[in-house]
Amino acid sequence: MSQILILDFGSQSTHLIQRRLQDLGYTASIVPSHISVSEIKDKNPKAIIFSGSPSSVYENNAPNYDIAILELPLPKLGLCYGFQCTVHHLGGKVEGAPIREYGECPVSILKEDPLFQNINKEFITWMSHGDSITNLPESFTLLAESNTHPAAAHCPQYHFWGLQFHPELVHSQQGTEILNNFAQHIAGLTPTANTIAHTFHTISDEVKAQIGDDPVLILVSGGVDSSVAAAVLLKSLDPNKVHLMYIDTGLMRKNETEEIRHILSQLNAQHIHIINAKERFFSSLKGISDPETKRKIIGDLFVSVTMDEVQKLDLPTDFFLAQGTLYTDLIESGKGVGTKAHIIKSHHNVNSPLIIAKRESGKLVEPLKDLYKDNARSLGLYLGIPETLIFRHPFPGPGLGVRVLGDVDPEKCRILQEADAIYIEELRKRELYPKIWQAFAVFVPIKSVGVAGDVRKYGYTIALRAVCSVDGVSADIYDFEMKDLREISSRITNEVPEVARVVYDISSKPPATIEWE
Ligand code: XMP
């Protein structure tokens, strides 16, 4: 039972409203804008928020809500379109503005109101609207304005507050405080103390309701998302019903398979199926040096190994399949809330017939689908996954298959694993690891001459990569102290005899990509 119901009119940021409220310690759920009054009464919320929308209130088929909702004796907050739509319903005027307001916009508070308790009189908000309210209905009191347009208003008759800006966006100064004021001072709600515990219980209840006592399978990759999703299943369901499958492609980091086995056992996993598929991967990759061909081979083989191995498990045909899809994975598919079409995590499952079949039969479980990466991380820590896994740098689906340049074999992978492990260990020791977004070693199949002791050696090249980024879309190189690079290089050439030379990659993205292949 959520404290706040968010009516979704199709805005990209509807989900963020829910996120912000949850982060503040309130429970909120999103429902379609056409929800009926009786459905709302069944849900028994303590407040209602009307979201924004890409539509204009005058458009044909513009999203709308049942006006009887306004009669409910609950506090209501309309954001952007949610405000305009209500103004339109109550006889005010909304028009296409000659000057559209997009982006940062200063707002001045004109009248004191609990919504603006402890908020500066002037603050910057984030607007994104073509239409503006040009005339408020008589029952409304103007609370704030921007560029002579109403930015906030209150209608006591219907317990309705409207904001023209988006308090849920980080660019709106004090937006979170305004949402908190609405929840706490207007709706009289009390935030829960431990929000991560609350998030877990909400997700856990959903998982239990969806899966019940049936068996569930999850593919774990060693990455954050699938590990946290696995932990959620193990802590919510009978661990005897939870099957975890990990496919060891031979293209993982050093000791990765053992580490993930250990972590899953600590989480009380009873059925860990570690599939040793190294042979299949290495033989399929033999002699192949084109990066795209390698990627395709690895992706396709991953799907077929999974299919083969799932067949071998003693599971009924209608078992549930879980995966660690995050909300951002859904956004990246270009689908907003309400119409969200689930995309498939690129690592394991591109066009996997198993995922498609499970989705179609309603047997796909995505416990993290409402979380962002940072929430998933907090949840993982809360559930006891070690920090070293939770804050691990991103790792590409094809793994070392794209970090051993050219053709891949077990020996080159081993050399790379050794060099990479030294590199990462040194970064952790020097407390540089958390400062870098992604760091890894690359095996360059070029031999050069070196000396070890008094002996001439002819060995491979290892390139070190370290980048700073926010999302991997663009990246800059990490500015190491030369001393750090020298010492790391020296450890690698001393301890991995097959390596004669270490180089540091100083290319940003663009023009280079983060991975070399
Ligand atoms: P690039 O090399 O395109 O990488 O600059 C951007 C980010 O994406 C990661 N990456 C992948 N992740 N499957 C993944 O799950 C892949 O095939 C893949 N290729 C690149 C890369 O490590 C970096 O973080």
Tab-separated table of N, CA and C and ligand atoms in Angstrom, residues 295 345-348 393-399 402-403 437-438 440 465 467 471-475 509 512-517, ligand 1:
chain	number	residue	atom	x	y	z
A	295	ARG	N	33.013	-10.843	-31.370
A	295	ARG	CA	31.860	-10.467	-30.538
A	295	ARG	C	30.640	-11.321	-30.868
A	345	LYS	N	19.223	-7.537	-21.410
A	345	LYS	CA	20.580	-7.156	-21.039
A	345	LYS	C	21.528	-7.612	-22.131
A	346	SER	N	22.379	-6.674	-22.527
A	346	SER	CA	23.193	-6.988	-23.698
A	346	SER	C	24.165	-8.135	-23.439
A	347	HIS	N	24.610	-8.271	-22.191
A	347	HIS	CA	25.659	-9.250	-21.959
A	347	HIS	C	25.251	-10.655	-22.353
A	348	HIS	N	24.266	-11.211	-21.641
A	348	HIS	CA	23.980	-12.614	-21.880
A	348	HIS	C	23.059	-12.845	-23.034
A	393	HIS	N	34.618	-2.007	-11.408
A	393	HIS	CA	34.496	-1.280	-12.680
A	393	HIS	C	33.680	-2.093	-13.684
A	394	PRO	N	33.070	-1.426	-14.662
A	394	PRO	CA	32.312	-2.164	-15.677
A	394	PRO	C	33.209	-3.148	-16.437
A	395	PHE	N	32.593	-4.209	-16.890
A	395	PHE	CA	33.324	-5.254	-17.618
A	395	PHE	C	32.470	-5.616	-18.837
A	396	PRO	N	33.060	-5.651	-20.016
A	396	PRO	CA	32.219	-5.870	-21.200
A	396	PRO	C	31.719	-7.320	-21.292
A	397	GLY	N	30.548	-7.492	-21.867
A	397	GLY	CA	29.984	-8.843	-22.041
A	397	GLY	C	30.970	-9.828	-22.661
A	398	PRO	N	31.645	-9.468	-23.747
A	398	PRO	CA	32.569	-10.445	-24.372
A	398	PRO	C	33.876	-10.620	-23.587
A	399	GLY	N	34.006	-9.899	-22.482
A	399	GLY	CA	35.125	-10.106	-21.567
A	399	GLY	C	36.489	-9.959	-22.240
A	402	VAL	N	37.576	-9.363	-26.058
A	402	VAL	CA	37.862	-8.110	-26.778
A	402	VAL	C	39.038	-7.351	-26.162
A	403	ARG	N	39.689	-7.990	-25.181
A	403	ARG	CA	40.863	-7.339	-24.592
A	403	ARG	C	42.153	-8.062	-24.966
A	437	TRP	N	37.014	5.419	-13.374
A	437	TRP	CA	35.720	4.833	-13.750
A	437	TRP	C	35.896	3.416	-14.271
A	438	GLN	N	36.952	3.233	-15.059
A	438	GLN	CA	37.214	1.893	-15.584
A	438	GLN	C	38.703	1.762	-15.877
A	440	PHE	N	41.728	-1.288	-16.920
A	440	PHE	CA	41.970	-2.684	-17.300
A	440	PHE	C	43.231	-2.764	-18.147
A	465	ARG	N	44.888	0.724	-19.557
A	465	ARG	CA	43.851	1.710	-19.863
A	465	ARG	C	43.238	2.144	-18.538
A	467	VAL	N	40.239	5.192	-17.458
A	467	VAL	CA	39.463	6.341	-17.920
A	467	VAL	C	38.526	6.867	-16.837
A	471	ASP	N	29.248	7.817	-17.857
A	471	ASP	CA	28.356	6.787	-18.371
A	471	ASP	C	28.997	5.936	-19.462
A	472	GLY	N	30.280	6.179	-19.718
A	472	GLY	CA	30.958	5.397	-20.753
A	472	GLY	C	30.762	5.952	-22.161
A	473	VAL	N	29.894	6.958	-22.292
A	473	VAL	CA	29.633	7.494	-23.630
A	473	VAL	C	30.808	8.345	-24.103
A	474	SER	N	31.338	9.151	-23.186
A	474	SER	CA	32.601	9.830	-23.488
A	474	SER	C	33.517	9.573	-22.296
A	475	ALA	N	34.793	9.714	-22.516
A	475	ALA	CA	35.725	9.390	-21.426
A	475	ALA	C	37.031	10.128	-21.625
A	509	LYS	N	38.027	9.266	-25.278
A	509	LYS	CA	36.904	8.839	-26.118
A	509	LYS	C	35.955	10.016	-26.278
A	512	ALA	N	39.008	7.707	-29.569
A	512	ALA	CA	39.141	6.256	-29.343
A	512	ALA	C	37.909	5.763	-28.587
A	513	THR	N	37.677	4.469	-28.589
A	513	THR	CA	36.665	3.906	-27.695
A	513	THR	C	37.389	3.472	-26.428
A	514	ILE	N	36.614	3.093	-25.401
A	514	ILE	CA	37.244	2.675	-24.148
A	514	ILE	C	37.919	1.319	-24.360
A	515	GLU	N	37.156	0.362	-24.845
A	515	GLU	CA	37.759	-0.933	-25.176
A	515	GLU	C	38.554	-0.777	-26.475
A	516	TRP	N	39.509	-1.678	-26.661
A	516	TRP	CA	40.317	-1.581	-27.875
A	516	TRP	C	39.671	-2.285	-29.065
A	517	GLU	N	38.730	-3.165	-28.775
A	517	GLU	CA	38.065	-3.851	-29.898
A	517	GLU	C	36.566	-3.751	-29.745
B	1	XMP	P1	33.440	1.482	-25.687
B	1	XMP	O1	34.561	0.547	-25.932
B	1	XMP	O2	32.326	1.332	-26.687
B	1	XMP	O3	32.814	1.022	-24.299
B	1	XMP	O4	33.881	2.902	-25.543
B	1	XMP	C1	31.900	1.763	-23.513
B	1	XMP	C2	31.587	0.951	-22.268
B	1	XMP	O5	30.846	-0.229	-22.627
B	1	XMP	C3	31.549	-1.395	-22.234
B	1	XMP	N1	31.356	-2.390	-23.309
B	1	XMP	C4	30.476	-3.398	-23.258
B	1	XMP	N2	29.629	-3.784	-22.289
B	1	XMP	N3	28.900	-5.594	-23.631
B	1	XMP	C5	28.852	-4.899	-22.481
B	1	XMP	O6	28.093	-5.294	-21.579
B	1	XMP	C6	29.722	-5.268	-24.655
B	1	XMP	O7	29.756	-5.912	-25.694
B	1	XMP	C7	30.553	-4.102	-24.446
B	1	XMP	N4	31.468	-3.485	-25.216
B	1	XMP	C8	31.956	-2.422	-24.503
B	1	XMP	C9	32.985	-0.955	-22.075
B	1	XMP	O8	33.704	-1.806	-21.185
B	1	XMP	C10	32.812	0.443	-21.537
B	1	XMP	O9	32.518	0.417	-20.156
